[in-house]
Amino acid sequence: LRAAITGTFRRAFGVPRGGTDDEGRQRTVEVMIPEVACRHLVGARGDRIKLLREEAGCDIQLAPGLVAGLAAQRRVRCGGRLIGIEEAVARIHEVLVEFASIGILHPRHFDLQEVVAV
């Protein structure tokens, strides 16, 4: 998973194969997660998200509001140097897998459902 995340981001941001992101530019990536996972991702008193920030070495925060046009999805915004963003996205995925293994998340939570205006 980490190799796939790294390869995808480096290609998207134009980092040459085998190269490093030595420029140290600040970047932002948003990851969609099921809304039901948000309070668990943040944790009691924000402890879990603080730990994720420390581990990744970048800013991680829930973007305000739901994802436009999609039901029950939220965006997690990861900002900082590319290496930190790669770590943050990998750790968020690991946390979601953990939530699924203990029953907080179910496959239906990952179904993308369009919001239909009435």
PDB file of C-alpha atoms in Angstrom:
ATOM      1  CA  LEU A   1       0.000   0.000   0.000  1.00  0.00           C
ATOM      2  CA  ARG A   2       2.700   2.486   0.940  1.00  0.00           C
ATOM      3  CA  ALA A   3       4.546   1.914  -2.328  1.00  0.00           C
ATOM      4  CA  ALA A   4       1.315   2.516  -4.265  1.00  0.00           C
ATOM      5  CA  ILE A   5       0.594   5.721  -2.331  1.00  0.00           C
ATOM      6  CA  THR A   6       4.146   6.977  -2.815  1.00  0.00           C
ATOM      7  CA  GLY A   7       4.169   6.152  -6.535  1.00  0.00           C
ATOM      8  CA  THR A   8       0.779   7.740  -7.140  1.00  0.00           C
ATOM      9  CA  PHE A   9       1.585  10.973  -5.303  1.00  0.00           C
ATOM     10  CA  ARG A  10       5.036  11.326  -6.813  1.00  0.00           C
ATOM     11  CA  ARG A  11       3.605  10.883 -10.292  1.00  0.00           C
ATOM     12  CA  ALA A  12       0.757  13.324  -9.582  1.00  0.00           C
ATOM     13  CA  PHE A  13       3.163  15.948  -8.228  1.00  0.00           C
ATOM     14  CA  GLY A  14       5.786  15.412 -10.937  1.00  0.00           C
ATOM     15  CA  VAL A  15       8.578  14.010  -8.771  1.00  0.00           C
ATOM     16  CA  PRO A  16      10.954  12.072 -11.076  1.00  0.00           C
ATOM     17  CA  ARG A  17      11.126   8.298 -10.623  1.00  0.00           C
ATOM     18  CA  GLY A  18      13.810   7.545  -8.067  1.00  0.00           C
ATOM     19  CA  GLY A  19      14.014  11.247  -7.245  1.00  0.00           C
ATOM     20  CA  THR A  20      13.236  12.956  -3.987  1.00  0.00           C
ATOM     21  CA  ASP A  21      10.995  15.845  -3.189  1.00  0.00           C
ATOM     22  CA  ASP A  22      13.948  17.956  -2.091  1.00  0.00           C
ATOM     23  CA  GLU A  23      12.159  21.205  -2.806  1.00  0.00           C
ATOM     24  CA  GLY A  24      10.236  20.750   0.437  1.00  0.00           C
ATOM     25  CA  ARG A  25       7.205  22.463  -1.043  1.00  0.00           C
ATOM     26  CA  GLN A  26       4.012  22.465   0.972  1.00  0.00           C
ATOM     27  CA  ARG A  27       1.279  20.392  -0.651  1.00  0.00           C
ATOM     28  CA  THR A  28      -2.260  19.375   0.233  1.00  0.00           C
ATOM     29  CA  VAL A  29      -4.108  16.123  -0.419  1.00  0.00           C
ATOM     30  CA  GLU A  30      -7.675  15.318   0.592  1.00  0.00           C
ATOM     31  CA  VAL A  31      -8.802  11.794   1.401  1.00  0.00           C
ATOM     32  CA  MET A  32     -12.469  10.804   1.596  1.00  0.00           C
ATOM     33  CA  ILE A  33     -13.542   8.708   4.552  1.00  0.00           C
ATOM     34  CA  PRO A  34     -16.930   7.506   5.774  1.00  0.00           C
ATOM     35  CA  GLU A  35     -18.548  10.125   7.999  1.00  0.00           C
ATOM     36  CA  VAL A  36     -19.164   7.506  10.701  1.00  0.00           C
ATOM     37  CA  ALA A  37     -15.375   7.136  11.102  1.00  0.00           C
ATOM     38  CA  CYS A  38     -14.728  10.829  11.812  1.00  0.00           C
ATOM     39  CA  ARG A  39     -15.232  10.930  15.562  1.00  0.00           C
ATOM     40  CA  HIS A  40     -13.167   7.759  15.941  1.00  0.00           C
ATOM     41  CA  LEU A  41     -10.391   9.161  13.739  1.00  0.00           C
ATOM     42  CA  VAL A  42     -10.242  12.295  15.896  1.00  0.00           C
ATOM     43  CA  GLY A  43     -10.443  10.282  19.132  1.00  0.00           C
ATOM     44  CA  ALA A  44     -11.208  11.372  22.667  1.00  0.00           C
ATOM     45  CA  ARG A  45      -9.981  14.952  23.194  1.00  0.00           C
ATOM     46  CA  GLY A  46      -8.383  14.786  19.735  1.00  0.00           C
ATOM     47  CA  ASP A  47      -5.772  12.297  20.927  1.00  0.00           C
ATOM     48  CA  ARG A  48      -5.793   9.999  17.883  1.00  0.00           C
ATOM     49  CA  ILE A  49      -5.553  12.746  15.272  1.00  0.00           C
ATOM     50  CA  LYS A  50      -2.775  14.439  17.291  1.00  0.00           C
ATOM     51  CA  LEU A  51      -0.839  11.170  17.276  1.00  0.00           C
ATOM     52  CA  LEU A  52      -1.373  10.783  13.515  1.00  0.00           C
ATOM     53  CA  ARG A  53      -0.065  14.336  12.978  1.00  0.00           C
ATOM     54  CA  GLU A  54       3.038  13.571  15.039  1.00  0.00           C
ATOM     55  CA  GLU A  55       3.682  10.252  13.268  1.00  0.00           C
ATOM     56  CA  ALA A  56       3.266  11.754   9.807  1.00  0.00           C
ATOM     57  CA  GLY A  57       4.925  15.074  10.493  1.00  0.00           C
ATOM     58  CA  CYS A  58       2.226  17.009   8.687  1.00  0.00           C
ATOM     59  CA  ASP A  59      -1.077  18.717   9.355  1.00  0.00           C
ATOM     60  CA  ILE A  60      -4.165  16.486   9.338  1.00  0.00           C
ATOM     61  CA  GLN A  61      -7.635  17.908   9.812  1.00  0.00           C
ATOM     62  CA  LEU A  62     -11.231  17.176   8.933  1.00  0.00           C
ATOM     63  CA  ALA A  63     -12.401  19.502   6.190  1.00  0.00           C
ATOM     64  CA  PRO A  64     -15.631  21.284   7.115  1.00  0.00           C
ATOM     65  CA  GLY A  65     -18.904  19.932   5.746  1.00  0.00           C
ATOM     66  CA  LEU A  66     -19.821  16.859   3.791  1.00  0.00           C
ATOM     67  CA  VAL A  67     -18.495  16.040   0.334  1.00  0.00           C
ATOM     68  CA  ALA A  68     -20.742  17.846  -2.147  1.00  0.00           C
ATOM     69  CA  GLY A  69     -23.031  15.447  -3.969  1.00  0.00           C
ATOM     70  CA  LEU A  70     -22.125  12.413  -1.866  1.00  0.00           C
ATOM     71  CA  ALA A  71     -23.963  11.084   1.163  1.00  0.00           C
ATOM     72  CA  ALA A  72     -22.155  10.265   4.417  1.00  0.00           C
ATOM     73  CA  GLN A  73     -18.602  11.058   3.291  1.00  0.00           C
ATOM     74  CA  ARG A  74     -16.128  13.558   4.735  1.00  0.00           C
ATOM     75  CA  ARG A  75     -12.767  14.838   3.566  1.00  0.00           C
ATOM     76  CA  VAL A  76      -9.594  14.583   5.602  1.00  0.00           C
ATOM     77  CA  ARG A  77      -7.095  17.243   4.540  1.00  0.00           C
ATOM     78  CA  CYS A  78      -3.390  16.393   4.822  1.00  0.00           C
ATOM     79  CA  GLY A  79      -0.950  19.252   4.307  1.00  0.00           C
ATOM     80  CA  GLY A  80       2.811  19.543   4.435  1.00  0.00           C
ATOM     81  CA  ARG A  81       5.825  18.059   2.699  1.00  0.00           C
ATOM     82  CA  LEU A  82       5.153  15.171   0.348  1.00  0.00           C
ATOM     83  CA  ILE A  83       6.832  12.530   2.517  1.00  0.00           C
ATOM     84  CA  GLY A  84       4.606  13.502   5.456  1.00  0.00           C
ATOM     85  CA  ILE A  85       1.475  13.430   3.323  1.00  0.00           C
ATOM     86  CA  GLU A  86       2.365   9.956   2.066  1.00  0.00           C
ATOM     87  CA  GLU A  87       2.759   8.779   5.659  1.00  0.00           C
ATOM     88  CA  ALA A  88      -0.479  10.472   6.739  1.00  0.00           C
ATOM     89  CA  VAL A  89      -2.546   8.846   3.981  1.00  0.00           C
ATOM     90  CA  ALA A  90      -1.037   5.425   4.717  1.00  0.00           C
ATOM     91  CA  ARG A  91      -1.734   5.792   8.455  1.00  0.00           C
ATOM     92  CA  ILE A  92      -5.321   6.955   7.824  1.00  0.00           C
ATOM     93  CA  HIS A  93      -5.852   3.855   5.689  1.00  0.00           C
ATOM     94  CA  GLU A  94      -4.410   1.655   8.450  1.00  0.00           C
ATOM     95  CA  VAL A  95      -6.741   3.256  10.992  1.00  0.00           C
ATOM     96  CA  LEU A  96      -9.763   2.657   8.736  1.00  0.00           C
ATOM     97  CA  VAL A  97      -8.737  -1.006   8.370  1.00  0.00           C
ATOM     98  CA  GLU A  98      -8.500  -1.206  12.173  1.00  0.00           C
ATOM     99  CA  PHE A  99     -11.991   0.312  12.488  1.00  0.00           C
ATOM    100  CA  ALA A 100     -13.338  -2.276  10.050  1.00  0.00           C
ATOM    101  CA  SER A 101     -11.699  -5.136  11.946  1.00  0.00           C
ATOM    102  CA  ILE A 102     -13.363  -4.114  15.236  1.00  0.00           C
ATOM    103  CA  GLY A 103     -16.769  -3.469  13.675  1.00  0.00           C
ATOM    104  CA  ILE A 104     -16.902   0.336  13.630  1.00  0.00           C
ATOM    105  CA  LEU A 105     -16.911   0.324   9.828  1.00  0.00           C
ATOM    106  CA  HIS A 106     -18.638  -2.047   7.437  1.00  0.00           C
ATOM    107  CA  PRO A 107     -18.323  -2.414   3.644  1.00  0.00           C
ATOM    108  CA  ARG A 108     -21.547  -0.428   3.154  1.00  0.00           C
ATOM    109  CA  HIS A 109     -19.858   2.623   4.700  1.00  0.00           C
ATOM    110  CA  PHE A 110     -17.514   2.742   1.707  1.00  0.00           C
ATOM    111  CA  ASP A 111     -20.327   2.749  -0.865  1.00  0.00           C
ATOM    112  CA  LEU A 112     -20.454   6.120  -2.555  1.00  0.00           C
ATOM    113  CA  GLN A 113     -24.069   7.228  -2.756  1.00  0.00           C
ATOM    114  CA  GLU A 114     -25.066  10.272  -4.709  1.00  0.00           C
ATOM    115  CA  VAL A 115     -27.211  12.849  -2.935  1.00  0.00           C
ATOM    116  CA  VAL A 116     -30.361  13.403  -4.944  1.00  0.00           C
ATOM    117  CA  ALA A 117     -31.988  16.820  -4.639  1.00  0.00           C
ATOM    118  CA  VAL A 118     -35.700  16.665  -3.996  1.00  0.00           C
TER     119      VAL A 118
END
